[in-house]
PDB file of C-alpha atoms in Angstrom:
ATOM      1  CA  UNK A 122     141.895  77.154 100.599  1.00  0.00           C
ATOM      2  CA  UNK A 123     143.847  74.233 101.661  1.00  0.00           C
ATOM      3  CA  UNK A 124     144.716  73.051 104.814  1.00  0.00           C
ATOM      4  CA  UNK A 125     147.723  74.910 105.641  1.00  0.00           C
ATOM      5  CA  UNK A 126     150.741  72.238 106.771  1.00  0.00           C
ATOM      6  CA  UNK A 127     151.101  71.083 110.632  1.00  0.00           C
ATOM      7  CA  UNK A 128     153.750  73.777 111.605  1.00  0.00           C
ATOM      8  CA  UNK A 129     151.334  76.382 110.526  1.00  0.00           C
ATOM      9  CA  UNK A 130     147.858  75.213 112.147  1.00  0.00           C
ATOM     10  CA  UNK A 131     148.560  77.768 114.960  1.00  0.00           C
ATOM     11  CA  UNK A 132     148.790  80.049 112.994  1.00  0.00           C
ATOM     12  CA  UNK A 133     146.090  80.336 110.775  1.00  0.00           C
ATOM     13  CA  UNK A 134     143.250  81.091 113.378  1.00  0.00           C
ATOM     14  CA  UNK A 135     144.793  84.218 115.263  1.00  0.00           C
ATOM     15  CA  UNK A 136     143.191  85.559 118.580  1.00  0.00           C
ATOM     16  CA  UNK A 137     141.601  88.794 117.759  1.00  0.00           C
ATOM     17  CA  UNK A 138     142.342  89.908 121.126  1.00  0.00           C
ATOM     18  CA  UNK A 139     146.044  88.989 120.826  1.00  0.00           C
ATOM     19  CA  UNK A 140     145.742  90.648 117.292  1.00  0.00           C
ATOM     20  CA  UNK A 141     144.059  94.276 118.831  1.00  0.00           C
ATOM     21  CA  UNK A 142     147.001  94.084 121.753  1.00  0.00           C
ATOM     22  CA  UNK A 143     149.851  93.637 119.133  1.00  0.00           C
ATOM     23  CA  UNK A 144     148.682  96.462 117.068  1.00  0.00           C
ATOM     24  CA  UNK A 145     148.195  98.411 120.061  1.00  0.00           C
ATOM     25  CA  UNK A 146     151.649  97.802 120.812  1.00  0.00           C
ATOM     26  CA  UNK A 147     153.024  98.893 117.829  1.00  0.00           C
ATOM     27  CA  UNK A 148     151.177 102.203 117.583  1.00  0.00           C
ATOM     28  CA  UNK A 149     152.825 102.345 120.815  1.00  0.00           C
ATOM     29  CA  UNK A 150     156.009 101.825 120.131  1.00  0.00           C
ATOM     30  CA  UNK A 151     155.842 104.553 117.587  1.00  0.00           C
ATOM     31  CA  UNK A 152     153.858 107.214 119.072  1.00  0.00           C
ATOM     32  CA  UNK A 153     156.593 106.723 122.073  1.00  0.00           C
ATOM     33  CA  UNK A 154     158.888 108.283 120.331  1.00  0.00           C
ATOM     34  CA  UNK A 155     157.913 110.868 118.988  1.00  0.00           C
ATOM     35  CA  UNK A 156     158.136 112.832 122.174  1.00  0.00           C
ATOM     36  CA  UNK A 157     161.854 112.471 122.504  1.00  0.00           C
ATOM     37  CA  UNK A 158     162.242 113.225 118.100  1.00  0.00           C
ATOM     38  CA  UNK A 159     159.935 116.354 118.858  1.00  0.00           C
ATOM     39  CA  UNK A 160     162.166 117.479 121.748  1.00  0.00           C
ATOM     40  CA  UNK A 161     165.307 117.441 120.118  1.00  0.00           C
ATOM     41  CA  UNK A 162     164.039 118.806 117.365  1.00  0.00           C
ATOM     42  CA  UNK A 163     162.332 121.803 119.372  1.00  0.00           C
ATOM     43  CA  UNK A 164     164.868 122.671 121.686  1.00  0.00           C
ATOM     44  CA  UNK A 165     167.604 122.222 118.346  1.00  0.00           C
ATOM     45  CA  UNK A 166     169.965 120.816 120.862  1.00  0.00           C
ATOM     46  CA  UNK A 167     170.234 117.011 122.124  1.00  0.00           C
ATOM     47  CA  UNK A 168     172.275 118.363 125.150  1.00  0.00           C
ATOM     48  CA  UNK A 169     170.851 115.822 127.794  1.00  0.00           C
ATOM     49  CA  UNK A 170     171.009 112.891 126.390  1.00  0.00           C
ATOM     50  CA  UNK A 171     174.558 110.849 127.337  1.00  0.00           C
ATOM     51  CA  UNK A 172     176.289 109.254 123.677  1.00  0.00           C
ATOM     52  CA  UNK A 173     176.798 106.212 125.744  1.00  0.00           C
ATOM     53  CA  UNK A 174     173.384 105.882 126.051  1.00  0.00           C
ATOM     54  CA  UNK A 175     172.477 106.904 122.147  1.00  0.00           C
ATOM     55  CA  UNK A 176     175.125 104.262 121.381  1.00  0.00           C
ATOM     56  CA  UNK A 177     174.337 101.280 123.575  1.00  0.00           C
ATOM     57  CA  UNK A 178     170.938 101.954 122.958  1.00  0.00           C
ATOM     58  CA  UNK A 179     171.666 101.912 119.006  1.00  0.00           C
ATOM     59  CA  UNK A 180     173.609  98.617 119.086  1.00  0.00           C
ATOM     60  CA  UNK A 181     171.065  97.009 121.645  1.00  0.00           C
ATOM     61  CA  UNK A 182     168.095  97.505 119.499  1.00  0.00           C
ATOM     62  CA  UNK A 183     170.298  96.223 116.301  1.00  0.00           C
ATOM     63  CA  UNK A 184     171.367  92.901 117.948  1.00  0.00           C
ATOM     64  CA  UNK A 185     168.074  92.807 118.890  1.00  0.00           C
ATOM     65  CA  UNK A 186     166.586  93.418 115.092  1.00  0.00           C
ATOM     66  CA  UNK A 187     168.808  91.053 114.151  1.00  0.00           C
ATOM     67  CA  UNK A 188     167.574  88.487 116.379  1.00  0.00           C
ATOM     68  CA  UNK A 189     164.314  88.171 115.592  1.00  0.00           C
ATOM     69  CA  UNK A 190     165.121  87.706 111.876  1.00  0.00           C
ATOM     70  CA  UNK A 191     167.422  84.986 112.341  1.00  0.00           C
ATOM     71  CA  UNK A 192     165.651  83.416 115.118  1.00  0.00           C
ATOM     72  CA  UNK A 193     164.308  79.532 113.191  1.00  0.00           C
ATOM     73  CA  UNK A 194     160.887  79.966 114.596  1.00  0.00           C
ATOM     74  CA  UNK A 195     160.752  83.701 113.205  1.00  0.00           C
ATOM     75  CA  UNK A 196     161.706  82.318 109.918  1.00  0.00           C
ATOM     76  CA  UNK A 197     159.506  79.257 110.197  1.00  0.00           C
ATOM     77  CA  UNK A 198     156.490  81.532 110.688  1.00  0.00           C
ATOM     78  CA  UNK A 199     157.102  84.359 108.208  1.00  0.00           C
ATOM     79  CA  UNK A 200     157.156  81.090 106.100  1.00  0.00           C
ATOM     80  CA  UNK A 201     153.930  80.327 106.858  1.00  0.00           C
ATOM     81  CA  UNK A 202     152.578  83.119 105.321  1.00  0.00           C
ATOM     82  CA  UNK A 203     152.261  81.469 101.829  1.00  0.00           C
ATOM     83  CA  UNK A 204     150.037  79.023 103.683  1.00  0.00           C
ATOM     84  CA  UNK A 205     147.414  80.902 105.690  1.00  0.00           C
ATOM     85  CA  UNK A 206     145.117  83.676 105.343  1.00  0.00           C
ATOM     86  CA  UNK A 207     146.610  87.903 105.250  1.00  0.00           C
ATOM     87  CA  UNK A 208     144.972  88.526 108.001  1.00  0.00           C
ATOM     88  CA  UNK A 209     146.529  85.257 109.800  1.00  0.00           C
ATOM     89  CA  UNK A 210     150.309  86.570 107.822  1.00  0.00           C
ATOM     90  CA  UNK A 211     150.145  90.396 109.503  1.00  0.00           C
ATOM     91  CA  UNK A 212     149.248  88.589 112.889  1.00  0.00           C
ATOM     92  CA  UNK A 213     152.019  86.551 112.377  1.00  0.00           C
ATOM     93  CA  UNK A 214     154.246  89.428 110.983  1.00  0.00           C
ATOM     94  CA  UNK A 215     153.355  91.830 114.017  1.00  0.00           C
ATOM     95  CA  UNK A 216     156.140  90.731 116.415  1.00  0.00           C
ATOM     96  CA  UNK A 217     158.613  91.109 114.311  1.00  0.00           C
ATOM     97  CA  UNK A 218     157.130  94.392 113.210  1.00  0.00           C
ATOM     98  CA  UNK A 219     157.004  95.858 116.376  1.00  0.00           C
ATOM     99  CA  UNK A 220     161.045  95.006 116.914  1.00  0.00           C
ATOM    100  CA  UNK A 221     161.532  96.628 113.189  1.00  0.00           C
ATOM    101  CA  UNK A 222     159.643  99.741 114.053  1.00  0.00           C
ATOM    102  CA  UNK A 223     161.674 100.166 117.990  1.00  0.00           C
ATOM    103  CA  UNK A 224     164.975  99.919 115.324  1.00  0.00           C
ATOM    104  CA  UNK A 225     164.196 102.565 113.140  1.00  0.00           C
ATOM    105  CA  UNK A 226     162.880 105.168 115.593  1.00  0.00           C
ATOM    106  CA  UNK A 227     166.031 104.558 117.948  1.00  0.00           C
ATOM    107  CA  UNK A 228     167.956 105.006 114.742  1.00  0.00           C
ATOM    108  CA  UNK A 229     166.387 108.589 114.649  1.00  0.00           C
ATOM    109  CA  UNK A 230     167.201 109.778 117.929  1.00  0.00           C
ATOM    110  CA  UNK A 231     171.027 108.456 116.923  1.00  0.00           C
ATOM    111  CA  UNK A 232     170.633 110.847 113.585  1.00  0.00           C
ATOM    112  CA  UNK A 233     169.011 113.594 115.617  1.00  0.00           C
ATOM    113  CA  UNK A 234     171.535 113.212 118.092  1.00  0.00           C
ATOM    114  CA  UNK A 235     174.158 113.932 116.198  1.00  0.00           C
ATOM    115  CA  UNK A 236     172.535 116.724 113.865  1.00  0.00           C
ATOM    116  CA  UNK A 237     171.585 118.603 116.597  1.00  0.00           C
ATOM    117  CA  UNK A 238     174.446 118.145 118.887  1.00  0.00           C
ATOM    118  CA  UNK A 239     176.080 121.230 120.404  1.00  0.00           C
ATOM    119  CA  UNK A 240     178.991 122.555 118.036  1.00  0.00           C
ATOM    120  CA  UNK A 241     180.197 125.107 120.393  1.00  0.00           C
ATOM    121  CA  UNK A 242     182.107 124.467 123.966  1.00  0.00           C
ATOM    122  CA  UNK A 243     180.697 127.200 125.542  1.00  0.00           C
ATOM    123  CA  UNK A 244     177.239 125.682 124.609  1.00  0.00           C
ATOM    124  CA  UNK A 245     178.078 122.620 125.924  1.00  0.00           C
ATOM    125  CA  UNK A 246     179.629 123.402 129.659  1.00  0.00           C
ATOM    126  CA  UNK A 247     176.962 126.414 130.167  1.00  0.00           C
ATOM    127  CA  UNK A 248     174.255 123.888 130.955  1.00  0.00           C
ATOM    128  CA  UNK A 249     176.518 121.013 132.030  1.00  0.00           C
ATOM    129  CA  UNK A 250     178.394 122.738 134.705  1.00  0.00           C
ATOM    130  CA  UNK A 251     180.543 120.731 136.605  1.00  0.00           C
ATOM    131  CA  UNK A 252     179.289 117.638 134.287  1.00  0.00           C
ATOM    132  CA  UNK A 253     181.601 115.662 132.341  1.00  0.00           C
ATOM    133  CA  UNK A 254     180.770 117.738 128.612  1.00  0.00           C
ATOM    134  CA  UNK A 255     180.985 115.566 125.702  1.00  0.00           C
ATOM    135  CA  UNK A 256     182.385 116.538 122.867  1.00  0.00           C
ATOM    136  CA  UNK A 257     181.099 116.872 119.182  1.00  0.00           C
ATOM    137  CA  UNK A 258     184.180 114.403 118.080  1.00  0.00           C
ATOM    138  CA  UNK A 259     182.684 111.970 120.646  1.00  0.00           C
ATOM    139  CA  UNK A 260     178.762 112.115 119.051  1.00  0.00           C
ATOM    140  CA  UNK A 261     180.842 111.489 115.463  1.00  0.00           C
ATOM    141  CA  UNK A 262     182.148 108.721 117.277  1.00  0.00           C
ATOM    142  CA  UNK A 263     179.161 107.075 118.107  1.00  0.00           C
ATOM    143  CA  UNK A 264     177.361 107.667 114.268  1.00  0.00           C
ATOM    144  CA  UNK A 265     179.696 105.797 113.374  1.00  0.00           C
ATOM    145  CA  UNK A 266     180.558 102.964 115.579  1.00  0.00           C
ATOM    146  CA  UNK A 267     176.717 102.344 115.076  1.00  0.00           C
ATOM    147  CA  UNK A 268     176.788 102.284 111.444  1.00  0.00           C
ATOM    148  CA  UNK A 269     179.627 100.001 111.519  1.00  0.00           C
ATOM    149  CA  UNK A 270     178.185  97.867 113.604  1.00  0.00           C
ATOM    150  CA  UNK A 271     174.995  97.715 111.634  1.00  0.00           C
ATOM    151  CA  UNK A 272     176.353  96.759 108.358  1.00  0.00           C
ATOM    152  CA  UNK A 273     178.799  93.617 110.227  1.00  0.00           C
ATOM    153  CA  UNK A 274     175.852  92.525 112.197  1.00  0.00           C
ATOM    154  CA  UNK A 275     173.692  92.570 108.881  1.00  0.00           C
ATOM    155  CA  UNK A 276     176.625  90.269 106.660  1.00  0.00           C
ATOM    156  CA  UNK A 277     176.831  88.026 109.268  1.00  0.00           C
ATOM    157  CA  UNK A 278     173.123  87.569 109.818  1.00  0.00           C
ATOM    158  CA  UNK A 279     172.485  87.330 106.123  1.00  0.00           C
ATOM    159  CA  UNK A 280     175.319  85.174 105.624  1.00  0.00           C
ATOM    160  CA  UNK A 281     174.992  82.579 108.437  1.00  0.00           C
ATOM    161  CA  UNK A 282     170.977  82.441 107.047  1.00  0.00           C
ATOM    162  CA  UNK A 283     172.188  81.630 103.470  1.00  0.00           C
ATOM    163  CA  UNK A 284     175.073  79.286 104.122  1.00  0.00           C
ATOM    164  CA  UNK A 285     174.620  77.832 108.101  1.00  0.00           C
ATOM    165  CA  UNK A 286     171.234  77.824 109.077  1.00  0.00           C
ATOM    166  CA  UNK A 287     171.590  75.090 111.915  1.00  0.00           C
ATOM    167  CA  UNK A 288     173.745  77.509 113.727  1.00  0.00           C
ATOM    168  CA  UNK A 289     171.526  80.570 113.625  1.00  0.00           C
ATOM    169  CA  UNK A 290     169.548  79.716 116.222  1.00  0.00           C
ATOM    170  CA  UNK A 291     172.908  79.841 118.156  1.00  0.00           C
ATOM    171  CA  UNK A 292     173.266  83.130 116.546  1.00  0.00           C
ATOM    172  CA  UNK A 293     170.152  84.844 117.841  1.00  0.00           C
ATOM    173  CA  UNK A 294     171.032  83.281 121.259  1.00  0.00           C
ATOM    174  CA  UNK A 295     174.032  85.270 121.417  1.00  0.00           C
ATOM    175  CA  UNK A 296     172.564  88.683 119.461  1.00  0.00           C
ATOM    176  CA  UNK A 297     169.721  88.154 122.428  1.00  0.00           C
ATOM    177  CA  UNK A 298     172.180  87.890 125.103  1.00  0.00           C
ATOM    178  CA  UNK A 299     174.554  91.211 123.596  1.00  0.00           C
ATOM    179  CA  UNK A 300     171.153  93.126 123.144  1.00  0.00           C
ATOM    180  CA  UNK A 301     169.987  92.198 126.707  1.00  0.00           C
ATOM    181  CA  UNK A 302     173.493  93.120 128.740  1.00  0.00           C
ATOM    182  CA  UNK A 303     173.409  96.371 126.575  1.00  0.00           C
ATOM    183  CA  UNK A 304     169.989  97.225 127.266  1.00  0.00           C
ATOM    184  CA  UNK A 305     170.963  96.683 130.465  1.00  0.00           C
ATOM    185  CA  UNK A 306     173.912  98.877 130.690  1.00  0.00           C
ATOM    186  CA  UNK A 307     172.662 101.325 128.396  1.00  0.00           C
ATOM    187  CA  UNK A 308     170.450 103.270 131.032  1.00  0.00           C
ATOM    188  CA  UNK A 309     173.442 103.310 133.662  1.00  0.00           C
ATOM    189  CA  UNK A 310     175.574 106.474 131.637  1.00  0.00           C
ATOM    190  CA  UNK A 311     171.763 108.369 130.823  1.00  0.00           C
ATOM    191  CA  UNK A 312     171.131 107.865 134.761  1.00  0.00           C
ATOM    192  CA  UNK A 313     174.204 108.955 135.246  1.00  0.00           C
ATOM    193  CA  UNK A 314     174.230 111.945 132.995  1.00  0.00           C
ATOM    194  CA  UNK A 315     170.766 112.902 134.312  1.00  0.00           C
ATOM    195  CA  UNK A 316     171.515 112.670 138.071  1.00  0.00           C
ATOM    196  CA  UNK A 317     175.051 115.151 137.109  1.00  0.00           C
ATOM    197  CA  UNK A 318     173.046 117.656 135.193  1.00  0.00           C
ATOM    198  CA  UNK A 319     169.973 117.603 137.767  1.00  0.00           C
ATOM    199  CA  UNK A 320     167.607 118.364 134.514  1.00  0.00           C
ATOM    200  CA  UNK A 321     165.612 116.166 131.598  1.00  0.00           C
ATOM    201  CA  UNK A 322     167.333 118.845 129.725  1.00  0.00           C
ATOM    202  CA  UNK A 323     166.994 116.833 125.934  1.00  0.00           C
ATOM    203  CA  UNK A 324     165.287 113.537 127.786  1.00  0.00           C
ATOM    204  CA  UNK A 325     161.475 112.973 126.822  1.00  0.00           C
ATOM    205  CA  UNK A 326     159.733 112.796 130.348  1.00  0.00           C
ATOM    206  CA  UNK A 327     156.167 111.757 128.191  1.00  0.00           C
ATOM    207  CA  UNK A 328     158.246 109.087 126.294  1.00  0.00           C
ATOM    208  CA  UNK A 329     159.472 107.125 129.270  1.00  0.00           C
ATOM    209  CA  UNK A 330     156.206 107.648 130.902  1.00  0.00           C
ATOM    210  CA  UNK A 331     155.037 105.355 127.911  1.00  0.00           C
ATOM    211  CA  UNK A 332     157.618 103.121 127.074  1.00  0.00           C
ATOM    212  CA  UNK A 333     158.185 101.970 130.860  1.00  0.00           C
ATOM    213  CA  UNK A 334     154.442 100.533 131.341  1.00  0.00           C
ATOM    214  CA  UNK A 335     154.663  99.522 127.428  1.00  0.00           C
ATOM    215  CA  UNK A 336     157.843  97.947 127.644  1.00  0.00           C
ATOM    216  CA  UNK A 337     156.607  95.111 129.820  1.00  0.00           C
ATOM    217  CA  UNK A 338     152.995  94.939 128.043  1.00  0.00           C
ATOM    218  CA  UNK A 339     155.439  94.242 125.001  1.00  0.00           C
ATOM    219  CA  UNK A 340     157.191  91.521 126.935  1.00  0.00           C
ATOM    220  CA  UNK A 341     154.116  89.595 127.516  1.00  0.00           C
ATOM    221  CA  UNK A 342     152.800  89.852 124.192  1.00  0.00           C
ATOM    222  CA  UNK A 343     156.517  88.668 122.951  1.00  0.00           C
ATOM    223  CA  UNK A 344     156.815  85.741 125.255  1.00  0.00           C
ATOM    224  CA  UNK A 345     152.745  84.439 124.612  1.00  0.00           C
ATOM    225  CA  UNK A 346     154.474  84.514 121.232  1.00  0.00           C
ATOM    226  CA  UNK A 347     157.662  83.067 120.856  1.00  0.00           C
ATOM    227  CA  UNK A 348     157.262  80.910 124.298  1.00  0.00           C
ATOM    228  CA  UNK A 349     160.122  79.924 126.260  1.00  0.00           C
ATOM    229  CA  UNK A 350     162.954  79.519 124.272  1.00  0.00           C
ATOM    230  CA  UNK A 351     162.375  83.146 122.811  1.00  0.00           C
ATOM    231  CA  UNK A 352     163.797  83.887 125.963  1.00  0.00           C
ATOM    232  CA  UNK A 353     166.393  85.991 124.577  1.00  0.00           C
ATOM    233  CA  UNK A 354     164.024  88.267 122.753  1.00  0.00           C
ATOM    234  CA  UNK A 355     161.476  88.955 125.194  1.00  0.00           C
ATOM    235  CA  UNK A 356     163.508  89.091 128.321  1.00  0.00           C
ATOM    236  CA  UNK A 357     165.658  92.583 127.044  1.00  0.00           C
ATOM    237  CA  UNK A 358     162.023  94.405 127.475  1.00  0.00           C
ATOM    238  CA  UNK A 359     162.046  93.201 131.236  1.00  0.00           C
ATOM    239  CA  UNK A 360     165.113  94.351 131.743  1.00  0.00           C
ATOM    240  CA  UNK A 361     164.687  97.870 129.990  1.00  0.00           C
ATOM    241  CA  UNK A 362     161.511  98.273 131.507  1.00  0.00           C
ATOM    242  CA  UNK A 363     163.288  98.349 134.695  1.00  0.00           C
ATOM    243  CA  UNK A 364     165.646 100.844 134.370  1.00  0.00           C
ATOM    244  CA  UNK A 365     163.365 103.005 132.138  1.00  0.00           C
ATOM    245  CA  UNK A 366     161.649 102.926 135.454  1.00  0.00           C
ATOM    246  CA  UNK A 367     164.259 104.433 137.489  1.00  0.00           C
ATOM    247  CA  UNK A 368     164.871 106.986 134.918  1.00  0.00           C
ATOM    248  CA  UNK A 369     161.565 108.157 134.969  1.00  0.00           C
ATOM    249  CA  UNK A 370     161.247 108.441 138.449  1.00  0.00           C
ATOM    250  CA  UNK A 371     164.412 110.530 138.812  1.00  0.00           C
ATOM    251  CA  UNK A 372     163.225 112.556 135.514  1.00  0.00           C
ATOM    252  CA  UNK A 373     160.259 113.689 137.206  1.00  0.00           C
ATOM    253  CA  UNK A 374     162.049 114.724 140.991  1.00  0.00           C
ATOM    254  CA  UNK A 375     164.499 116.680 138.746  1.00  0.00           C
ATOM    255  CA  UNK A 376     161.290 118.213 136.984  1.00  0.00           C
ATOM    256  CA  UNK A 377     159.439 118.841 139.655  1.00  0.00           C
ATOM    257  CA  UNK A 378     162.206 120.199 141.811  1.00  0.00           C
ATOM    258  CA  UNK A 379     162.835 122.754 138.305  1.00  0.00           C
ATOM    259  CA  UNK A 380     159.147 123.684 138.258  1.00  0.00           C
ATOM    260  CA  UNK A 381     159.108 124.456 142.722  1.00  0.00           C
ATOM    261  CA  UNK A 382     162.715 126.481 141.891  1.00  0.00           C
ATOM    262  CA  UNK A 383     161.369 128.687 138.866  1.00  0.00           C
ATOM    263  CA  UNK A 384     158.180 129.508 141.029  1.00  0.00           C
ATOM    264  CA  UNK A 385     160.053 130.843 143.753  1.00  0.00           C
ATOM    265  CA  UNK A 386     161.859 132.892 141.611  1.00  0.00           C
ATOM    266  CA  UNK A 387     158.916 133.992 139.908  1.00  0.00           C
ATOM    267  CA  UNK A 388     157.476 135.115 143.413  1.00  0.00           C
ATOM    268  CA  UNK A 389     161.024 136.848 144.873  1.00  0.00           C
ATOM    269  CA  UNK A 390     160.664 138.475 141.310  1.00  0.00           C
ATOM    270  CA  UNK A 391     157.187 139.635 142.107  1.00  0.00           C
ATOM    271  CA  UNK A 392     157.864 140.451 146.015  1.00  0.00           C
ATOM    272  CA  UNK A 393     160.645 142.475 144.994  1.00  0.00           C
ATOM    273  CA  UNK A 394     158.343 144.659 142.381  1.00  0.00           C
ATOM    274  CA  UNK A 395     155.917 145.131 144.846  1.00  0.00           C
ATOM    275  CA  UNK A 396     158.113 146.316 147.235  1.00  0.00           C
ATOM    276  CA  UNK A 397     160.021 148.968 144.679  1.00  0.00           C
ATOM    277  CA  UNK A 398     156.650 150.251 143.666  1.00  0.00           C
ATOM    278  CA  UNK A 399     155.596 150.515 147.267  1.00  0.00           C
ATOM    279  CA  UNK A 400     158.619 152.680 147.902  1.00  0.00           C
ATOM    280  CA  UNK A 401     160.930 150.007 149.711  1.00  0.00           C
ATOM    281  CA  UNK A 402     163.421 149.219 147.502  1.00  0.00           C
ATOM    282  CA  UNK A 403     165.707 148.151 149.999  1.00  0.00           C
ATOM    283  CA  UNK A 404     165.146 144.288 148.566  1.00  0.00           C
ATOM    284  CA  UNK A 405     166.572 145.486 145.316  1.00  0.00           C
ATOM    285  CA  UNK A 406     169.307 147.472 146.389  1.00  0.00           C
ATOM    286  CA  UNK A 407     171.149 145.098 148.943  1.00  0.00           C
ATOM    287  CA  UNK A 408     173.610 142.361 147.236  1.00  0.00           C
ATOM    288  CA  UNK A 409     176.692 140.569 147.870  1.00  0.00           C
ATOM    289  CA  UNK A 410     178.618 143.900 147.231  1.00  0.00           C
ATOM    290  CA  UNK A 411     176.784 145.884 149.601  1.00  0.00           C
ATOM    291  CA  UNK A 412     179.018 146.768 152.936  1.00  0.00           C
ATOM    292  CA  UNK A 413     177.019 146.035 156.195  1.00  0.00           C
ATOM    293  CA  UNK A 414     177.786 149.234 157.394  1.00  0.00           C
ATOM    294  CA  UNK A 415     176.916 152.093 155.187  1.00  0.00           C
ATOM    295  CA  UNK A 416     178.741 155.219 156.179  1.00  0.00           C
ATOM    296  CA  UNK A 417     177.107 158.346 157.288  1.00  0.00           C
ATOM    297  CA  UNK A 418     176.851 161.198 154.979  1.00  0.00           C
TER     298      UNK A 418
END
């Protein structure tokens, strides 16, 4: 095989350590999210999870696609691939693998979303209580302001790549930039919507438990990548790492506080048996209704 050109050297000798941690990464990534897919799915209800979320979410991880495709150096190196090894190409590819795979299985939970979004108001304001409900015109809404935004994103990408490339690196600066600020803001309404409810309800407590440790493993292995000036790409993980962080922690008081609320039902439940079997149903017999004087008979 022949040399491969200049702009490929460093890429035809891949670290099989950076190799196993990229891999690793993407299995990740996938397994992730399966949690939150199996949730839905199980409880047949996405009640939980806020559509501001699903949507900024959607759009962030689009831009964010986006970016890595039209980012020079991506280009420059999927090049490459006619010049080195396969081994050396799926190295090479795994970056912008692991972006393409965090696209398609936030683009479930969007689909999910919607399929399995409460129809019914009643459905919708049991659980929610005093919570803001959203409505099922609102989760249409958002399936389609994220297909819509798909498809423009796509022609312009694809279009700037065929007729400008000296401005796409531009481009992916500013696709890096949207995806970051929405990644940013994207947590804030699912905080919000969590902290209202006081309950995970549809919200996958083992999928932020991985994604919030992953999410800045996947930063590293992005920036040893792309270096510096794939700023833009690597720096949304920081920032979502963060605030996956701060959902998590407030997923698990709500959990917790759940589980310590159900057990002390369970044993008023079982102190109040115990005491009608014993004969003293008094427990079971007193309520709000009950005068505090009962008159003689």
């Amino acid at each position: 095989m022949d040399r491969p050109p200049a702009s490929c050297e460093r890429l035809a000798s891949p670290s099989i350590t950076n190799f196993a941690v990229s891999l690793l990464i993407f299995l990740g990534i996938l397994v992730s999210y399966l949690p939150q897919h199996y949730r839905i799915v199980r409880r047949r209800s996405s009640l939980g999870l806020s559509p501001y979320f699903v949507l900024l979410g959607t759009i962030s991880a689009t831009c964010q696609l986006a970016n890595i495709a039209v980012l020079p150096r991506s280009r420059a190196d999927a090049a490459c691939c006619k010049e080195i090894s396969r081994f050396a190409c799926v190295a090479d590819l795994l970056g912008i693998a692991q972006i393409g795979v965090q696209w398609a299985c936030f683009s479930v939970i969007l689909v999910l979303f919607f399929i399995y979004f409460p129809r019914s108001k009643s459905s919708i304001l049991a659980p929610a209580k005093d919570a803001e409900a959203p409505s099922p015109r609102t989760a249409l809404a958002v399936t389609i302001a994220c297909v819509v935004h798909g498809i423009i994103t796509a022609g312009i990408s694809l279009y700037l790549i065929l007729a400008h490339p000296e401005v796409t690196q531009v481009w992916a600066n500013i696709l890096g930039i949207v995806s970051a600020v929405l990644a940013l803001i994207q947590y804030l309404p699912q905080i919000y919507t969590t902290f209202k409810l006081k309950k995970v309800a549809s919200l996958s407590i083992p999928m932020m438990c991985i994604q919030t440790p992953g999410g800045f493993l996947w930063a590293g292995s992005l920036a040893a990548r792309l270096g510096p000036e794939g700023w833009s790409t690597w720096g949304v993980y920081v920032v979502t790492g963060c605030f996956q962080g701060t959902l998590l922690i407030m997923g698990l008081y709500f959990k917790l506080k759940d589980r310590r609320r159900r057990t002390a039902e369970e044993d008023d439940a079982s102190q109040k048996s115990a005491d009608h079997a014993n004969g003293n149903p008094q427990s079971n017999d007193s309520s709000e209704q009950t005068p505090l004087l009962r008159s003689a008979e």
